[in-house]
CSV table of C-alpha atoms in Angstrom, one decimal:
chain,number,residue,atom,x,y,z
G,18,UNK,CA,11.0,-9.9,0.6
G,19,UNK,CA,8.3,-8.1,1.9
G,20,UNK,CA,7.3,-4.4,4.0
G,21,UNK,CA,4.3,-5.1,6.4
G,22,UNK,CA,4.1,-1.2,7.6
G,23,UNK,CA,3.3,2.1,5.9
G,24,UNK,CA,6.4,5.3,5.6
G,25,UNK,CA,5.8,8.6,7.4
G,26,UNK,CA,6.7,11.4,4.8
G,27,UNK,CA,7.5,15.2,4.8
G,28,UNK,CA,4.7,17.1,4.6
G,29,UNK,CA,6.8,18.4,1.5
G,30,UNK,CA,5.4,15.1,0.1
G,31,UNK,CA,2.0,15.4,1.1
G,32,UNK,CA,1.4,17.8,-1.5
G,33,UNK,CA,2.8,15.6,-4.7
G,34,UNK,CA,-0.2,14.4,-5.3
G,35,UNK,CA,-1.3,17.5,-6.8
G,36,UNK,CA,1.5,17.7,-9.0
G,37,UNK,CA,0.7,13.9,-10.6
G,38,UNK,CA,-2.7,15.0,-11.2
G,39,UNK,CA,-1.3,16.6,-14.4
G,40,UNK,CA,1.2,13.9,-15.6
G,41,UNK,CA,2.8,15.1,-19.2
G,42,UNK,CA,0.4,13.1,-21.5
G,43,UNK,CA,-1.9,13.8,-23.6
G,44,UNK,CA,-5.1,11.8,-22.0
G,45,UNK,CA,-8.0,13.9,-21.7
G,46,UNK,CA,-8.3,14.5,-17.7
G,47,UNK,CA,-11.2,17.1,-18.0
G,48,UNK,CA,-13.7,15.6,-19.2
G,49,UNK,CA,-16.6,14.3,-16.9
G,50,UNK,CA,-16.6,10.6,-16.0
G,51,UNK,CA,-13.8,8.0,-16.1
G,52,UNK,CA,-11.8,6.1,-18.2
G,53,UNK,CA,-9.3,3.5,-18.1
G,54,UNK,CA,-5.7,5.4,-18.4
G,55,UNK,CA,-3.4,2.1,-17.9
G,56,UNK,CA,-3.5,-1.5,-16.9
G,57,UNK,CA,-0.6,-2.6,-15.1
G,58,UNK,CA,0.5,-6.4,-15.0
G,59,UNK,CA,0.9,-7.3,-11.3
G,60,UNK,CA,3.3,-10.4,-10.2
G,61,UNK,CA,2.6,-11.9,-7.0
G,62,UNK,CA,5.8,-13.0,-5.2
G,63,UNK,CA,6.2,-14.1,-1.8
G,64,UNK,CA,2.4,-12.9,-1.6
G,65,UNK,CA,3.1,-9.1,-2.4
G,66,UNK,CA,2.3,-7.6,-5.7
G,67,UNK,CA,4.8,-6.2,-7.9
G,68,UNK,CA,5.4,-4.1,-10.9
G,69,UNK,CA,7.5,-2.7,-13.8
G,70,UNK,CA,8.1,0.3,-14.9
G,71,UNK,CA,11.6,2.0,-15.4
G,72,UNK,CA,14.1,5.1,-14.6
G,73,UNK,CA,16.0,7.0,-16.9
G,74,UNK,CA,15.1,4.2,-19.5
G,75,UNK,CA,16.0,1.4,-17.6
G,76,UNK,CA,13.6,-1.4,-15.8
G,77,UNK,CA,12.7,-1.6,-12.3
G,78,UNK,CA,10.6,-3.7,-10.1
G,79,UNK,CA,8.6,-1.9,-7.7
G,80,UNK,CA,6.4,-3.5,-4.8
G,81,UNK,CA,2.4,-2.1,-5.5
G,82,UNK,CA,2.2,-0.8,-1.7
G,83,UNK,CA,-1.2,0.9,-1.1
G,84,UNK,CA,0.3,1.3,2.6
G,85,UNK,CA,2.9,3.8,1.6
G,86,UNK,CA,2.4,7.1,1.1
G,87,UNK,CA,5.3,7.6,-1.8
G,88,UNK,CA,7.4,6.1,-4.1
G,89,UNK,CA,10.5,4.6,-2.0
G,90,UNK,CA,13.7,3.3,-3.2
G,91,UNK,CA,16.5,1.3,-2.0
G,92,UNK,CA,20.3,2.7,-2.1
G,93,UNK,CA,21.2,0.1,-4.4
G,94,UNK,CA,18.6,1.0,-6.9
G,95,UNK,CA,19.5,5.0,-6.8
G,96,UNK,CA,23.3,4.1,-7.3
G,97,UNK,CA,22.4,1.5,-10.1
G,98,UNK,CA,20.1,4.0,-11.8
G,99,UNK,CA,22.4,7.2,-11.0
G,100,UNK,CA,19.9,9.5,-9.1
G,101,UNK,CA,20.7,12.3,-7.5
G,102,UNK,CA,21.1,11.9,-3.2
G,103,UNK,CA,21.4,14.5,-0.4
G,104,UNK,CA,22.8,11.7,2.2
G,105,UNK,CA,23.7,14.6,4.3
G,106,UNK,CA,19.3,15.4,4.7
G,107,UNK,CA,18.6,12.3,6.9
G,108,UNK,CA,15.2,11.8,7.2
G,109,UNK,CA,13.1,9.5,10.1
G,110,UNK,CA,10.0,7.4,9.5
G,111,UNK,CA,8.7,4.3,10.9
G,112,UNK,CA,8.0,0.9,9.6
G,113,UNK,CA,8.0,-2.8,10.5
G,114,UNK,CA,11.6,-3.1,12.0
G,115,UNK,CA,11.0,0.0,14.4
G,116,UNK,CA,12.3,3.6,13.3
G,117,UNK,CA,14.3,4.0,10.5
G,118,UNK,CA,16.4,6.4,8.6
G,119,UNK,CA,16.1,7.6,5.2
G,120,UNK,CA,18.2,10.0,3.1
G,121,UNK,CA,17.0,12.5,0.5
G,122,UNK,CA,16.6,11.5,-2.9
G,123,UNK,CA,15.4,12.8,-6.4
G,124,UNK,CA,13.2,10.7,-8.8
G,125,UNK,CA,13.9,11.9,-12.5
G,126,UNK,CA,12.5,10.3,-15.8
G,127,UNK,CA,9.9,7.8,-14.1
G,128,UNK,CA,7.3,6.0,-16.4
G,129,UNK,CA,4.8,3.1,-15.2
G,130,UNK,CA,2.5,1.5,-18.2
G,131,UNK,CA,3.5,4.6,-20.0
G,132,UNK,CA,2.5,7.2,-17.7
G,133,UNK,CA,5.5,9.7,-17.1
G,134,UNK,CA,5.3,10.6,-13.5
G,135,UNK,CA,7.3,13.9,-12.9
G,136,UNK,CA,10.3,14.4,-11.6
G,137,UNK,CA,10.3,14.5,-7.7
G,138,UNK,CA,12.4,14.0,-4.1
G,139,UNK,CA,12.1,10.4,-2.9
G,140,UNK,CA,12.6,8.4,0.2
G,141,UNK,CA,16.3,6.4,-0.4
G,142,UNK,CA,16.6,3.2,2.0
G,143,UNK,CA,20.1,2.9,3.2
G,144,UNK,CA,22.0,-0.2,2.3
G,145,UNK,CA,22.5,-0.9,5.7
G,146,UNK,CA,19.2,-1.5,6.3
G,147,UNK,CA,17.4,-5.1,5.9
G,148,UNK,CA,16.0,-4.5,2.7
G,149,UNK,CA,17.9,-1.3,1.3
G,150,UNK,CA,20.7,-3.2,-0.1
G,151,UNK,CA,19.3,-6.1,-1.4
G,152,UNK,CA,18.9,-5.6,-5.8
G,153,UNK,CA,15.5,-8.3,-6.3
G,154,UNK,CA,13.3,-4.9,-5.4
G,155,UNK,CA,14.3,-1.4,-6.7
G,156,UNK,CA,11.6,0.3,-4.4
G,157,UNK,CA,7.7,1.0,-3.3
G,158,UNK,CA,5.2,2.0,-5.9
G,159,UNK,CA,2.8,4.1,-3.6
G,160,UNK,CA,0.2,7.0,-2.9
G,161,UNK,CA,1.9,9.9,-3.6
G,162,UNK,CA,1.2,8.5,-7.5
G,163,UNK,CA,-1.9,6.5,-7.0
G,164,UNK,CA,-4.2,8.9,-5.8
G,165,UNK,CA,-3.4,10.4,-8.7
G,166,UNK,CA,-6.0,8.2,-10.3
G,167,UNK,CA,-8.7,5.7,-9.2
G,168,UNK,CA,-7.8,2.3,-8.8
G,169,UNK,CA,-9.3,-0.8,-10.2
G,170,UNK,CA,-7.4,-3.0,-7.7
G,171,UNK,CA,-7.7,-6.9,-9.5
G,172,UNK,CA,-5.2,-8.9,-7.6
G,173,UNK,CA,-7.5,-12.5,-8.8
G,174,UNK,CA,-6.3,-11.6,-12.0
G,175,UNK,CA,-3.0,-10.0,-11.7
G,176,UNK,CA,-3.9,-6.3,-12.9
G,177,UNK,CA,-4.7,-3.3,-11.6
G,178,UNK,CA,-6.2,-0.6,-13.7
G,179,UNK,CA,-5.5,3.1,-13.2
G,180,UNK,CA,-8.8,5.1,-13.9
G,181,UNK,CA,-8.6,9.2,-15.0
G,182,UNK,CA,-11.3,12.0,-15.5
G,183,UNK,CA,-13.1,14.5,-14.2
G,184,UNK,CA,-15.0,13.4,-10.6
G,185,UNK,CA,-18.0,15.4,-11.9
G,186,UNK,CA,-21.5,14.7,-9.0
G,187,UNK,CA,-22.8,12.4,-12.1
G,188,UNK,CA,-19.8,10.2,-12.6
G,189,UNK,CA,-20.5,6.6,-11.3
G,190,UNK,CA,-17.8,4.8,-9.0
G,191,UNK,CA,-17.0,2.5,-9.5
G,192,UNK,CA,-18.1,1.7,-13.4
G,193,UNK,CA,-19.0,-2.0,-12.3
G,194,UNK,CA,-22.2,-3.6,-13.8
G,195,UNK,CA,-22.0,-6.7,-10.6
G,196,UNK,CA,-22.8,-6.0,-6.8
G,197,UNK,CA,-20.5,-4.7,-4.6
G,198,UNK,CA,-19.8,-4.1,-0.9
G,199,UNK,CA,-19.0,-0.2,0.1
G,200,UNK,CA,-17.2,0.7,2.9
G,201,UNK,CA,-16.6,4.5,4.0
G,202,UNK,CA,-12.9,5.1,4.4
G,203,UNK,CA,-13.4,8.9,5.7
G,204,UNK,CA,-10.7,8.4,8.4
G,205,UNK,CA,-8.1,7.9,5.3
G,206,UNK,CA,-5.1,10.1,4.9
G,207,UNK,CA,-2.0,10.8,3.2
G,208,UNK,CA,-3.7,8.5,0.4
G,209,UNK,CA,-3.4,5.9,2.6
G,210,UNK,CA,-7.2,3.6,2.9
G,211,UNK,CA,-8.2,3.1,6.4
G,212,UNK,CA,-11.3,1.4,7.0
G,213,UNK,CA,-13.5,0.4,10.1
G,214,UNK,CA,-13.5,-3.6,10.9
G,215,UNK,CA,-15.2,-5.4,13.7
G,216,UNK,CA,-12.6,-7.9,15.7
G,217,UNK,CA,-13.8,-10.4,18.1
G,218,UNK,CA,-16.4,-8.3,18.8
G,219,UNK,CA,-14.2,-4.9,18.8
G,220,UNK,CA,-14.6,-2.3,16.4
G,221,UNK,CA,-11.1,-1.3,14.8
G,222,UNK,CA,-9.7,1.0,12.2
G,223,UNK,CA,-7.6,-0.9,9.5
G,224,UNK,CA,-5.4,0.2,7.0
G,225,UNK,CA,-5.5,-1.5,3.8
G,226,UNK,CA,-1.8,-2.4,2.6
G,227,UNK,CA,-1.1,-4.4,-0.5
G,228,UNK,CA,2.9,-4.0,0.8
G,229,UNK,CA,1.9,-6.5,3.8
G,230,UNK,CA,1.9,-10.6,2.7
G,231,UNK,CA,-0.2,-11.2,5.9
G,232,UNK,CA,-2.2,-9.0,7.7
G,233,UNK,CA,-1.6,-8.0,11.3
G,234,UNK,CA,-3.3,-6.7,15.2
G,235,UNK,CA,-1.5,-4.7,17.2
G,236,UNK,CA,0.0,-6.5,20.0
G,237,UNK,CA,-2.3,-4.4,22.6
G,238,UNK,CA,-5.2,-4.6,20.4
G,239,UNK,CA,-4.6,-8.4,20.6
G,240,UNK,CA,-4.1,-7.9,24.4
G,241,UNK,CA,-7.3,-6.0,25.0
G,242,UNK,CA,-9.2,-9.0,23.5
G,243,UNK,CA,-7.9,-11.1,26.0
G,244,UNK,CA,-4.7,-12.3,24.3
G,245,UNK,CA,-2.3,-12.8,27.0
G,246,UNK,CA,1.9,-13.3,26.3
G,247,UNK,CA,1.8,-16.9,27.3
G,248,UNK,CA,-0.7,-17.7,24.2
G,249,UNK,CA,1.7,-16.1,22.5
G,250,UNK,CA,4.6,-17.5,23.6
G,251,UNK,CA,2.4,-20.9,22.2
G,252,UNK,CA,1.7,-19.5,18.3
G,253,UNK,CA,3.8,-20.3,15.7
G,254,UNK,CA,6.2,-17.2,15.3
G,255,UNK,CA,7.8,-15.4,12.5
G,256,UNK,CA,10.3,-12.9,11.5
G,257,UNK,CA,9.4,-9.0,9.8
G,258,UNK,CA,11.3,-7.8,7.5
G,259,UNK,CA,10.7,-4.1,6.9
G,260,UNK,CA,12.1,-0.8,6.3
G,261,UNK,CA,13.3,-0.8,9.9
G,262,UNK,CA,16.9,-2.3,11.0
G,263,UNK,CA,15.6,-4.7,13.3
G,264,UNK,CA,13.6,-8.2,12.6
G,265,UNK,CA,10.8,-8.0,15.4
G,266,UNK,CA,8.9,-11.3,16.0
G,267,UNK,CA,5.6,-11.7,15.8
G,268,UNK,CA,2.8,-14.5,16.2
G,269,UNK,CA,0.4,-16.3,13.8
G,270,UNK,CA,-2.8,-16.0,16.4
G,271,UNK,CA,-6.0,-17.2,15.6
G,272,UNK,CA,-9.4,-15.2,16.8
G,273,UNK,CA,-12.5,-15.6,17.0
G,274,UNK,CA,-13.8,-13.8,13.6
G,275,UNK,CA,-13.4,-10.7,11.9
G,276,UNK,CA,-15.9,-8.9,10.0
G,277,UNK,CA,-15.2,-6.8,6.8
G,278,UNK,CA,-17.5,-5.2,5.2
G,279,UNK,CA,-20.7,-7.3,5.2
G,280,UNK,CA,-18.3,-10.2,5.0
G,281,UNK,CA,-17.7,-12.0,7.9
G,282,UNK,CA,-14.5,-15.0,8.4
G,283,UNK,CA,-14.3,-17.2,11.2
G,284,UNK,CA,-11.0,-17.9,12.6
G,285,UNK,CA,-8.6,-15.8,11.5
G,286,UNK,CA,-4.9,-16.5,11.6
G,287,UNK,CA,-3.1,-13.0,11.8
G,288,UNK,CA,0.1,-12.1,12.8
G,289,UNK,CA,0.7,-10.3,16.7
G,290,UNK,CA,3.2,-8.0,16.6
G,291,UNK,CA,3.6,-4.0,18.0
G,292,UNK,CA,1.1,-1.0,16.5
G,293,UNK,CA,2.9,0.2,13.6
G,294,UNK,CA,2.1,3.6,14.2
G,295,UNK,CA,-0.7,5.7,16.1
G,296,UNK,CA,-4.3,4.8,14.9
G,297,UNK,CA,-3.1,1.9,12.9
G,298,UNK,CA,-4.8,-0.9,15.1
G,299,UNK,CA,-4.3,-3.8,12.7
G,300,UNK,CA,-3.1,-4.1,8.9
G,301,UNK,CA,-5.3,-5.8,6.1
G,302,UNK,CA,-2.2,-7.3,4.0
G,303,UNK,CA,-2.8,-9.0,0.6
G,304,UNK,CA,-3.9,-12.3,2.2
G,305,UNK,CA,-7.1,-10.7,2.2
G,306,UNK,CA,-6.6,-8.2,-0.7
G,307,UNK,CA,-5.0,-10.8,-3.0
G,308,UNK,CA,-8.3,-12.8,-3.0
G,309,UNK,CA,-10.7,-9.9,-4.1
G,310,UNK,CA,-11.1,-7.1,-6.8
G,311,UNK,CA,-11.2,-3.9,-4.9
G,312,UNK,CA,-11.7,-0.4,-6.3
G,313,UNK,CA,-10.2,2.1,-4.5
G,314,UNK,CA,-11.8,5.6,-4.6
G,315,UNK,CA,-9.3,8.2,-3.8
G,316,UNK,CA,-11.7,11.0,-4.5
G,317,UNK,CA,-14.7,9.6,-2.4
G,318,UNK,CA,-12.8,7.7,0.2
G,319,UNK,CA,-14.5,4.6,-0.4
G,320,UNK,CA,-13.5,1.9,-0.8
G,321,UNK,CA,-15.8,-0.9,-3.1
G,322,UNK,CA,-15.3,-4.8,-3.0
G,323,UNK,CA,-16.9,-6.4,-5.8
G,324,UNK,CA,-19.2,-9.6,-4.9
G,325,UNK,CA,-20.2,-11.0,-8.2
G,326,UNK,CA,-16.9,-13.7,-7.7
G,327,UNK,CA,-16.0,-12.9,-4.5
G,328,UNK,CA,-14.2,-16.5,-3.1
């Protein structure tokens, strides 16, 4: 099971970051500098990372989605864990599967690695969608609680690390002692990291998803570099399955190379399928993130790739 695009919110949403920055702890936030507030045991499955945490006392399993810009969950979940819904306040958004429809929901008594995350309205997946019935996955674990914090993302080594403190002009990002690659990821918003790539020659602006098992171009991005249908129609193909009702296909194409960061890979084989929104040309799934420690600076928009075991 996997999502391979990002949710639109209500700007209602946009704003809950803000709240998170004060969750109801008692870790010192104001102090200068950061420190490491909770390390959180990722499971790869299917090549997407997931984690626990629970509702009302009870566990769930979230997908870690850098790509989504909330905390989602499925029907099933909100029944099983006895949330309140507004099924009457549809909401829209688009994701892999074309435009979908959400209902209102209401998060209450969330905790991840002992953080309590406050009370707030949620995204709800209707069962009749691909994904929003199925009980392996309660949900996305996203931005609207992430950027929150900074993150220490360690897919290698199945962790990622939630940083908190004061961002005082002094404090060092990341607190790494190796090298590292930085890339500016200015053009980022609603917490979500987009960062400039070069494709086949073509500069493009990626968003960084761990919610996507494979990365993914655009289908007129792919066509601008001279990708026609009928090489297409020749790649091996594959079915999405995302928060939208449908299944689109897409193709496993291979280009030329790809340059990220200072690192450059020849050959890529990425998946061909339609933009997943305006000014998302292509997706970095964890294909590419599950292979590298990443430190994602929500405060600088940077985003830092550690070379001192890069593979």
């Amino acid at each position: 099971m996997r999502f391979l695009a990002p949710l639109r919110l209500l700007p209602l949403l946009l704003a809950l970051a803000a709240c998170v920055t004060a969750p109801r702890d008692d870790f010192d936030y104001d102090t200068c500098g950061l420190r490491p507030r909770a390390a959180i045991a990722v499971e790869m499955r299917g090549n997407v990372p997931l984690v626990k945490a629970s509702i009302k006392g009870k566990p769930t399993t979230f997908i870690l989605d850098t790509g989504a810009d909330s905390v989602v969950l499925t029907e099933t979940a909100l029944r099983r864990l006895d949330l309140e819904t507004d099924a009457g306040n549809i909401l829209a958004g688009r994701g892999a599967g074309g435009e979908s429809r959400f209902f209102a929901g209401k998060l209450r008594d969330f905790e991840i690695a002992g953080i309590p995350v406050p009370d707030h309205p949620v995204r709800v997946l209707p069962r009749n969608s691909p994904i929003g019935g199925q009980e392996m996955i309660d949900g996305l674990f996203g931005a609207s609680v992430l950027s929150a914090f900074e993150i220490d993302l360690d897919l290698p080594r199945r962790r990622v690390t939630l940083y908190a403190g004061r961002m005082c002009p002094d404090t060092t990002v990341p607190p790494w002692t190796g090298p590292y690659t930085t890339i500016d990821a200015s053009a980022s918003n609603r917490g979500r990291f987009m960062i400039p790539v070069v494709l086949d020659g073509r500069p493009l602006m990626a968003l960084l998803d761990t919610g996507a098992a494979a990365s993914l171009v655009a289908r007129d991005v792919a066509a601008a570099l001279g990708v026609t249908p009928e090489m297409l129609a020749r790649d091996p193909s594959t079915r999405l399955v995302g928060t939208g009702p449908s299944t689109p296909t897409a193709h496993f194409h291979r280009f030329r190379e790809i340059k990220v960061g200072d690192e450059t890979f020849p050959a890529p084989a990425m998946l061909v399928t339609d933009r997943p929104e305006p000014g998302i040309d292509m997706i970095i799934g964890s294909d590419y993130l599950g292979g590298r420690r990443i430190w994602l600076s929500y405060a600088r928009k940077r985003v830092f790739i550690d070379r001192s075991g890069a593979p």
